[in-house]
Short mmCIF file of C-alpha atoms and ligand atoms in Angstrom, two decimals:
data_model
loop_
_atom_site.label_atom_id
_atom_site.label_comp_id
_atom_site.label_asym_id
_atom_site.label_seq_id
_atom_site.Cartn_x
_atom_site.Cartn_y
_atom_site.Cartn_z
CA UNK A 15 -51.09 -29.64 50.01
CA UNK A 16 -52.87 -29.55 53.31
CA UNK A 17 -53.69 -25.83 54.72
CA UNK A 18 -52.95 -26.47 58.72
CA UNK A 19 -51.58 -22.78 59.51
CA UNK A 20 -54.41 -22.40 62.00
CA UNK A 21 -54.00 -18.69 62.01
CA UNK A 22 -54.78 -18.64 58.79
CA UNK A 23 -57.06 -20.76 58.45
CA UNK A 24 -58.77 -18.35 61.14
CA UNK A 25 -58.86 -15.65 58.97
CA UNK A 26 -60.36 -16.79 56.12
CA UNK A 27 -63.99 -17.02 56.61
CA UNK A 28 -63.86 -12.56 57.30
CA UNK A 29 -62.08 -12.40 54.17
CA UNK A 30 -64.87 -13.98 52.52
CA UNK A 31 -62.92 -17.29 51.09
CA UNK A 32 -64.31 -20.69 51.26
CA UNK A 33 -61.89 -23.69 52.44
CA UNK A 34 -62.20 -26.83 50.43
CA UNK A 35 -60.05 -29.36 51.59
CA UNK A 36 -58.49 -31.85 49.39
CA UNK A 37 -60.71 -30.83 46.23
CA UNK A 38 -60.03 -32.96 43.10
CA UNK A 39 -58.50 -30.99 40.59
CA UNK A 40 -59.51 -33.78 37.99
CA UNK A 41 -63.38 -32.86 38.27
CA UNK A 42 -62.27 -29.01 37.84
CA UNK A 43 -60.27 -29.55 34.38
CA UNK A 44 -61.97 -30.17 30.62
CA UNK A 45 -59.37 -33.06 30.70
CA UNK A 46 -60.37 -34.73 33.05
CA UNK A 47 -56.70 -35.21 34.49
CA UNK A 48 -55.37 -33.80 38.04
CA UNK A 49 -54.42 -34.46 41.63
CA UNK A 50 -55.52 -33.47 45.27
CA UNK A 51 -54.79 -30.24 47.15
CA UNK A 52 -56.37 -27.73 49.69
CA UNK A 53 -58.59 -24.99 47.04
CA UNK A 54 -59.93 -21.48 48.41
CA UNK A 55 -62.39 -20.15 46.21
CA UNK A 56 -62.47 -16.07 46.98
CA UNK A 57 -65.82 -14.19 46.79
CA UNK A 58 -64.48 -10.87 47.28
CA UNK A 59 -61.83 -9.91 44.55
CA UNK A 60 -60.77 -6.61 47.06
CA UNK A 61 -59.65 -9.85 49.69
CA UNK A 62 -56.97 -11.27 47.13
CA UNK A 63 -54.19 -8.84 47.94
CA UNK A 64 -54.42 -9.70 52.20
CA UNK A 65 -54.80 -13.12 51.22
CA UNK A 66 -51.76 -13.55 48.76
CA UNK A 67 -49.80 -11.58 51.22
CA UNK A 68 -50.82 -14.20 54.51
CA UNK A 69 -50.01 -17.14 51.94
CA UNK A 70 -46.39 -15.06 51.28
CA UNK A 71 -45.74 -15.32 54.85
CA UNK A 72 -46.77 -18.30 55.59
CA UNK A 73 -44.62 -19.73 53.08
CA UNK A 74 -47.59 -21.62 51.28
CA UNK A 75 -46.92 -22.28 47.48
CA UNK A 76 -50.44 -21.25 45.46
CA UNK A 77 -51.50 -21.61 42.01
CA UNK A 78 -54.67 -20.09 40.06
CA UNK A 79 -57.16 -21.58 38.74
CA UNK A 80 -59.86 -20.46 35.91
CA UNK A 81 -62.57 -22.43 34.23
CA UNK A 82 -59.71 -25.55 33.97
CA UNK A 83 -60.03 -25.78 30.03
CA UNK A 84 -56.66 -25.17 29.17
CA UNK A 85 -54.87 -26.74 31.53
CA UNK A 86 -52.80 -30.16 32.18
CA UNK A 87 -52.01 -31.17 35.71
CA UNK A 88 -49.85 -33.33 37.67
CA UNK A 89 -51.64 -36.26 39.29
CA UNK A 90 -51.20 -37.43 43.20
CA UNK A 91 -51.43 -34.67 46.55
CA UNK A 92 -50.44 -31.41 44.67
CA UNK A 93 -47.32 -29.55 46.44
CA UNK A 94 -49.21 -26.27 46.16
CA UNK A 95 -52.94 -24.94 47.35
CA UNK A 96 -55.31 -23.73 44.23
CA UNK A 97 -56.94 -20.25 44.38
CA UNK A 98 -59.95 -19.70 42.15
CA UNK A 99 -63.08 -16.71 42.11
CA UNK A 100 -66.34 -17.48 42.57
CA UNK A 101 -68.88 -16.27 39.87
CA UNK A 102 -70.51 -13.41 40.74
CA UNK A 103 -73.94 -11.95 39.84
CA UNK A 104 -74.31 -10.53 37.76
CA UNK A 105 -71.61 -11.04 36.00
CA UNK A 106 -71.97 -8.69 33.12
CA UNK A 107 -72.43 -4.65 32.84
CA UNK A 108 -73.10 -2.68 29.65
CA UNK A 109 -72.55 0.80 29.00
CA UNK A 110 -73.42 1.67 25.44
CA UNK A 111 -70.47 0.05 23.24
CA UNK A 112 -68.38 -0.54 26.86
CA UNK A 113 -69.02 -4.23 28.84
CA UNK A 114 -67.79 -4.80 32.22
CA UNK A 115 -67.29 -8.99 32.11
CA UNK A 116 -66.29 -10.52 35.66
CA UNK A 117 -63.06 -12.43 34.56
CA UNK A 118 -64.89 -15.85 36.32
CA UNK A 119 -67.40 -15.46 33.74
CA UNK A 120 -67.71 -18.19 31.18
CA UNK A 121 -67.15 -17.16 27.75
CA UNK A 122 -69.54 -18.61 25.71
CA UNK A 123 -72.11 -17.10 27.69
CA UNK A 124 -70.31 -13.18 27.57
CA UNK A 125 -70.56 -13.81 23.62
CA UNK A 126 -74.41 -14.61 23.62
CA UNK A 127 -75.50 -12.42 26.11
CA UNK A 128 -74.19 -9.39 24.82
CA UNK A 129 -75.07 -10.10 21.09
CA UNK A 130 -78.58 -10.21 22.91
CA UNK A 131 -77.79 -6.19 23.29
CA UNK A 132 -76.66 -6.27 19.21
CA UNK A 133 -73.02 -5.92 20.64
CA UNK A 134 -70.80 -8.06 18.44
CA UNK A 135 -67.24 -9.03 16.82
CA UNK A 136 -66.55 -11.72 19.60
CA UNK A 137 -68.42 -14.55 17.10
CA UNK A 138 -65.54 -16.46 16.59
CA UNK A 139 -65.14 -17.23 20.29
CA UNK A 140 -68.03 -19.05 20.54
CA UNK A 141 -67.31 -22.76 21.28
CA UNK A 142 -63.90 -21.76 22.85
CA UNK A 143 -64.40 -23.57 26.02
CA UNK A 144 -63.07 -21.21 29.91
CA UNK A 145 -63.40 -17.69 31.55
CA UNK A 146 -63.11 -14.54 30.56
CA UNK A 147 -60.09 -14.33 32.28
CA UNK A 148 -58.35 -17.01 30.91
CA UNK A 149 -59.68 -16.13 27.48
CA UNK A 150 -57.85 -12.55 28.19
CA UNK A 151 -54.95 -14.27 29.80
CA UNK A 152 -53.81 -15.89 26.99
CA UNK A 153 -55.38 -13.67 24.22
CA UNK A 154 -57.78 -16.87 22.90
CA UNK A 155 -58.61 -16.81 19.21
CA UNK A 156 -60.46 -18.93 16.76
CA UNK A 157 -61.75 -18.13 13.48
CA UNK A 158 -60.07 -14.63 13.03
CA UNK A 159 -61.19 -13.37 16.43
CA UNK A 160 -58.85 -12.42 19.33
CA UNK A 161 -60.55 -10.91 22.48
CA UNK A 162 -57.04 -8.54 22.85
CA UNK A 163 -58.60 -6.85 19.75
CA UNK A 164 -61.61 -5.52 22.05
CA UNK A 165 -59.71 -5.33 25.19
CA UNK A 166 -60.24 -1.35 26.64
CA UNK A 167 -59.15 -1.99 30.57
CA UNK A 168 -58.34 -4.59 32.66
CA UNK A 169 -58.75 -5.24 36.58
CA UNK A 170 -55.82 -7.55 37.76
CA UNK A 171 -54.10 -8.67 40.99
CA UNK A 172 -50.31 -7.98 40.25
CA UNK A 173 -48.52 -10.67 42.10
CA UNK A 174 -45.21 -8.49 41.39
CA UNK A 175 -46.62 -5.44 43.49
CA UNK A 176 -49.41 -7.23 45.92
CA UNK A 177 -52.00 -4.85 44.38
CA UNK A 178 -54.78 -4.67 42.26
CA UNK A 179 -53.93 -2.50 39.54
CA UNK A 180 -56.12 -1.18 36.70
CA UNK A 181 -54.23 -1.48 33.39
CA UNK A 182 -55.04 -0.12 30.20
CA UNK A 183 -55.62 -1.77 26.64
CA UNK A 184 -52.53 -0.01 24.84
CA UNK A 185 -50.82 -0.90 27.94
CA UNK A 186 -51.03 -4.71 27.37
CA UNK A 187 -49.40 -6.36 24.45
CA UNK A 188 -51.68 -9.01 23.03
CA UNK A 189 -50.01 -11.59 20.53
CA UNK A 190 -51.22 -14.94 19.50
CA UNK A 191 -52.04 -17.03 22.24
CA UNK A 192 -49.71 -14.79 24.12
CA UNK A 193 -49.69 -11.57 26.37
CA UNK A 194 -47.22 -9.48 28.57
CA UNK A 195 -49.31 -10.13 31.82
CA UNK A 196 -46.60 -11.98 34.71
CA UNK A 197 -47.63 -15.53 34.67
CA UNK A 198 -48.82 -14.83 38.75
CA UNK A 199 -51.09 -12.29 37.49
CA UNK A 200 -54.58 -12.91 38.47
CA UNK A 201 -57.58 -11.28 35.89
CA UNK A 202 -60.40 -9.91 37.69
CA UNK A 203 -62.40 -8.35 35.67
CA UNK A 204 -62.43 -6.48 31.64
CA UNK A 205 -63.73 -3.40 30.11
CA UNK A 206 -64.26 -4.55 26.63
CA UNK A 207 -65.13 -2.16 23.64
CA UNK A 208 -67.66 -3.90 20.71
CA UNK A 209 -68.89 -3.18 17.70
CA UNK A 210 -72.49 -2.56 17.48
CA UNK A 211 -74.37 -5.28 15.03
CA UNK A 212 -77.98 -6.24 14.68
CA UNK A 213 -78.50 -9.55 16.98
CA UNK A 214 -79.92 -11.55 13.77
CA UNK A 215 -76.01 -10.87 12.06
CA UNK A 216 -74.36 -12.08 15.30
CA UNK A 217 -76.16 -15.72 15.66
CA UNK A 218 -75.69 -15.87 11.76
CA UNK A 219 -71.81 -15.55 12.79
CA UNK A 220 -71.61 -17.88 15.91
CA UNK A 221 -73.99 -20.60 14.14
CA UNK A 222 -71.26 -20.86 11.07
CA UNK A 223 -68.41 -20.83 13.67
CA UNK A 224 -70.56 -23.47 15.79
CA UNK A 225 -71.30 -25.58 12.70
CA UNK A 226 -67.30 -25.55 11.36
CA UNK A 227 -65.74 -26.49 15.34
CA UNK A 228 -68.61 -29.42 15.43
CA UNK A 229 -67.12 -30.73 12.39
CA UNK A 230 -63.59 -30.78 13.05
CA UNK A 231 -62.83 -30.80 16.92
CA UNK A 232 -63.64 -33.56 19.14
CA UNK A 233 -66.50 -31.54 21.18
CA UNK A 234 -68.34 -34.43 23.36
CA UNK A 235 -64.40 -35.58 24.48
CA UNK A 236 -62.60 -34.71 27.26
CA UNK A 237 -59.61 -32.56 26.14
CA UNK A 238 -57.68 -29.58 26.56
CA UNK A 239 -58.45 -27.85 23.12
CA UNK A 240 -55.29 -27.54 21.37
CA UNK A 241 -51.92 -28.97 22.60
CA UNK A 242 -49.61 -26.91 20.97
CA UNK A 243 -49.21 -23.33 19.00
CA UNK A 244 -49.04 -23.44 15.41
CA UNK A 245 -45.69 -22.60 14.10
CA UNK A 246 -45.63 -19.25 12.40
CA UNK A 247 -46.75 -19.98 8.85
CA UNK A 248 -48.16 -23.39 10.11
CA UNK A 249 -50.25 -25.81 11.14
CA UNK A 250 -49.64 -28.47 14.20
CA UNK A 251 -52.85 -30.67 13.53
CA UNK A 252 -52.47 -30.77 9.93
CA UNK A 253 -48.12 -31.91 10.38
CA UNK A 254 -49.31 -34.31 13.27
CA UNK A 255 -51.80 -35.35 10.68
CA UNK A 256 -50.13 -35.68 7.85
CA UNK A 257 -47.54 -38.05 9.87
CA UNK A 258 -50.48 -39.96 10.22
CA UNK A 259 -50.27 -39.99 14.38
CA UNK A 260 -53.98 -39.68 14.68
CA UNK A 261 -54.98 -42.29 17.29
CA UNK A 262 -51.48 -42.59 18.60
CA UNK A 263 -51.92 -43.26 22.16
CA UNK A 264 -49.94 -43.84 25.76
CA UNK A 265 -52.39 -45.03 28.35
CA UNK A 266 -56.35 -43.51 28.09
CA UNK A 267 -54.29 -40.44 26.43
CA UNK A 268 -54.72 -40.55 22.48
CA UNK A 269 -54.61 -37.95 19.76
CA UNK A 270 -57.77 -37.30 18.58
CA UNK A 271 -59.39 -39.02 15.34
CA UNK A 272 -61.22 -35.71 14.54
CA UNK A 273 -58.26 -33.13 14.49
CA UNK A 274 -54.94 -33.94 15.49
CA UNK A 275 -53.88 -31.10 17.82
CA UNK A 276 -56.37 -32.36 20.38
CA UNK A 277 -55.55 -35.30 22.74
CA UNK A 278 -58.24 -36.87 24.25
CA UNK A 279 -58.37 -38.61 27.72
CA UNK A 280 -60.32 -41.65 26.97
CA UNK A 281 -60.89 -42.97 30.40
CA UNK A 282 -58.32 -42.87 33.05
CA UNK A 283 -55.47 -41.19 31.56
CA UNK A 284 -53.05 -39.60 34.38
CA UNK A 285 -50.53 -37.00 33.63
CA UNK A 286 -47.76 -38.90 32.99
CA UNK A 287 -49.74 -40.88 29.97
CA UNK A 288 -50.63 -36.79 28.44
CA UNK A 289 -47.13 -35.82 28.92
CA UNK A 290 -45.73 -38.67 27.18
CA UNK A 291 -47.95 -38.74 24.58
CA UNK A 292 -46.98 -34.96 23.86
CA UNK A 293 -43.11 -35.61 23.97
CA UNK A 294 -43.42 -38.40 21.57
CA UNK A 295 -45.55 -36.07 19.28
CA UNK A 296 -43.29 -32.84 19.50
CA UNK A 297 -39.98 -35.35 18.99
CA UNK A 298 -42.06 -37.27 15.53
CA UNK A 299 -42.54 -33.55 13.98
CA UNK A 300 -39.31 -32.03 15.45
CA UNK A 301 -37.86 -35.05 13.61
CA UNK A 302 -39.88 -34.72 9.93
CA UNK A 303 -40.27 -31.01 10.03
CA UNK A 304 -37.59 -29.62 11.74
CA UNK A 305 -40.14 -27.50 13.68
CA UNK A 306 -40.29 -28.07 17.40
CA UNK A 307 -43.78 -27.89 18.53
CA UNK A 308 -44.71 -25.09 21.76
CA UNK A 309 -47.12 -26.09 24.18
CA UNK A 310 -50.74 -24.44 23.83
CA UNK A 311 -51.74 -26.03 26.75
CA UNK A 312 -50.72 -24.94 30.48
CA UNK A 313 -48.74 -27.39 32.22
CA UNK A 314 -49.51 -27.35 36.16
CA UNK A 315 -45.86 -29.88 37.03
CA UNK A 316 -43.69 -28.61 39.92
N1 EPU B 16 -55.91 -30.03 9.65
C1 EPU B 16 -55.62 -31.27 9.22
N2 EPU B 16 -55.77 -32.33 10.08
C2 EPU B 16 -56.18 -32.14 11.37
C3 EPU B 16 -56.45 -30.86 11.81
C4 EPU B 16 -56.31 -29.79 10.94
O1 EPU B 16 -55.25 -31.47 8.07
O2 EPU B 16 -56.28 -33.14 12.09
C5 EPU B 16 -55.80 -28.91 8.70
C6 EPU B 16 -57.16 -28.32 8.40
O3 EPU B 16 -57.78 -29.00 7.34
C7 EPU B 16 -56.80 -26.89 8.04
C8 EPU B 16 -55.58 -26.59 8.88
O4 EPU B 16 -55.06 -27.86 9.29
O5 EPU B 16 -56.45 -26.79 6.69
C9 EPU B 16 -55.92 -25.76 10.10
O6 EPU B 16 -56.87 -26.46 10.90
P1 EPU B 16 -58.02 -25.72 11.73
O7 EPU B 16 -58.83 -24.84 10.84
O8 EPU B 16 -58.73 -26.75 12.52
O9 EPU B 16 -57.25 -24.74 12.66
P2 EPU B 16 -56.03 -24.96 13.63
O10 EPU B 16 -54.95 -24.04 13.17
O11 EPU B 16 -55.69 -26.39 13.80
C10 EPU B 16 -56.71 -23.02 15.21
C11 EPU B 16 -56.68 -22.84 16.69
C12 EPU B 16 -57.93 -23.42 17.31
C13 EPU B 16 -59.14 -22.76 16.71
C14 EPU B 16 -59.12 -22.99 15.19
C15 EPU B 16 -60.24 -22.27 14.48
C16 EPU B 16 -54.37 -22.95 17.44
C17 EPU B 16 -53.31 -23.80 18.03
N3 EPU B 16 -55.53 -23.55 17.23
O12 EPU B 16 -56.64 -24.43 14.99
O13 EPU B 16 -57.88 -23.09 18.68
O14 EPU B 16 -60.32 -23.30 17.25
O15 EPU B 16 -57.88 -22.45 14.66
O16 EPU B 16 -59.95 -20.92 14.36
O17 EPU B 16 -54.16 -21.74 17.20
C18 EPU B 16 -57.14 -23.80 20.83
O18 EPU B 16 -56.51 -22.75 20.88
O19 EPU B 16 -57.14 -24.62 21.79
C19 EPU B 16 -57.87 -24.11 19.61
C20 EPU B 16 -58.47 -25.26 19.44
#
């Protein structure tokens, strides 16, 4: 979608957002996969409320964007505009046990960097590819870890009120791969609590976790980590597995050879070719299982 309201596109330089016009959404996702529209990339978090409120009545459709890792979109000119935050700098404030993390942060790098300061318990989400924000967004997990568990306060832009609201932890219900934010909310920023640990412990911790996602997940392909959810007392990859549908393909789309709940994009798949390939997966297992498969993955279509 093309911004043209020229009012609006007035006023967005003194509420610090910068225009880019017919960005490719393909170059901003881990999967490579994605059409064209209009993207504003906010550097002041305090402008978001103003800003949703002019695209409100201006009748301009938005979506949000975070670090893209999660994240399947439609290809061809996008019927909505993409907000996303800048990184800011720093990005990261400690206070004793308490960090502040920017929710454009990349996670990877919150983990290290505060197991510099012998803060811990975050190991397993080492290797999990995104923000901060979309970590907390969807309560991300590997390896036993899930970031709700360290969760103390959280800075969002309510979509619901047109505010920016500070909520607590025991106010927020985090469940696997799933929390009670709206799905308009916008993450800011997190006041996370963590357990103290010497530094040595921690990168004992994220080396193991390292060494155990290199061998099973497809690392150096493009993909969007997981497809689907694991059934409650199951596992997708090992069912898609075990139906042997590893390398089952549609287009450049193609279920990885290393672990079965990742499709790859091997060259040029579009949207259509990912979306296929995931509706003849979920209808295989719904069909030998009984168990119909939930997307993992976000699914950017209409
Ligand atoms: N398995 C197979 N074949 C495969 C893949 C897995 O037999 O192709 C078997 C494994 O041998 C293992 C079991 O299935 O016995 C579970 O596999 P794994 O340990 O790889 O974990 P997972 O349940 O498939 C979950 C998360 C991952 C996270 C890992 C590690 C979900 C949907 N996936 O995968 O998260 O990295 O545990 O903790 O919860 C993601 O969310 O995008 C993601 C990749």
């Amino acid at each position: 979608m093309r911004l043209t309201d020229v009012s609006l596109l007035a006023a967005l330089p003194g509420l610090g957002v910068k225009h880019i016009p017919g960005a490719s959404l393909a170059g901003r996702t881990s999967l490579g996969i994605g059409g064209t529209t209009d993207l504003l990339v906010i550097q002041k978090h305090k402008s978001l409320p103003e800003l949703a409120c002019m695209l409100r009545v201006a009748s301009i459709p938005y979506r949000f964007l975070g670090g893209g890792t999660n994240l399947l979109i439609l290809d061809g000119h996008l019927p909505w505009i993409v907000l996303q935050l800048a990184r800011r700098t720093p990005d990261i404030r400690f206070d004793g046990n308490m960090v502040w993390v920017d929710a454009a942060a990349d996670l990877g790098r919150t983990v290290t960097t505060c197991a510099k300061r012998d803060l811990g318990g975050m190991e397993g989400l080492i290797g999990v590819p995104g923000t901060v924000g979309g970590a907390l967004r969807m309560n991300a997990g590997a390896y036993g870890t899930q970031i709700g568990s360290y969760v103390r306060e959280v800075e969002a832009f309510r979509a619901g009120t047109g505010g920016i609201e500070t909520l607590r932890g025991a106010e927020i219900s985090f469940e696997y791969r799933h929390t009670s934010f709206a799905p308009d909310d916008i993450m800011l920023a997190v006041k996370l609590e963590l357990p103290s640990k010497p530094y040595s412990e921690i990168l004992q911790g994220i080396r193991i976790c390292n060494e155990k996602r290199r061998s099973s997940q497809p690392l150096n392909q493009k993909s969007a980590g997981c497809i689907f959810k694991n059934p409650p007392g199951g596992s997708a990859g090992r069912m898609i597995d075990e139906l042997g549908l590893k390398g089952l393909n549609v287009g450049d789309a193609r279920v990885s050879d290393r672990h079965a709940n990742f499709f790859v994009n091997t060259g040029n798949a579009s949207a259509a070719d990912m979306l296929a390939l995931i509706a003849e997966v979920r209808e295989r297992v719904r069909k030998a299982y009984g168990v119909t498969l939930e997307n993992e993955v976000i699914v950017w279509k209409d």
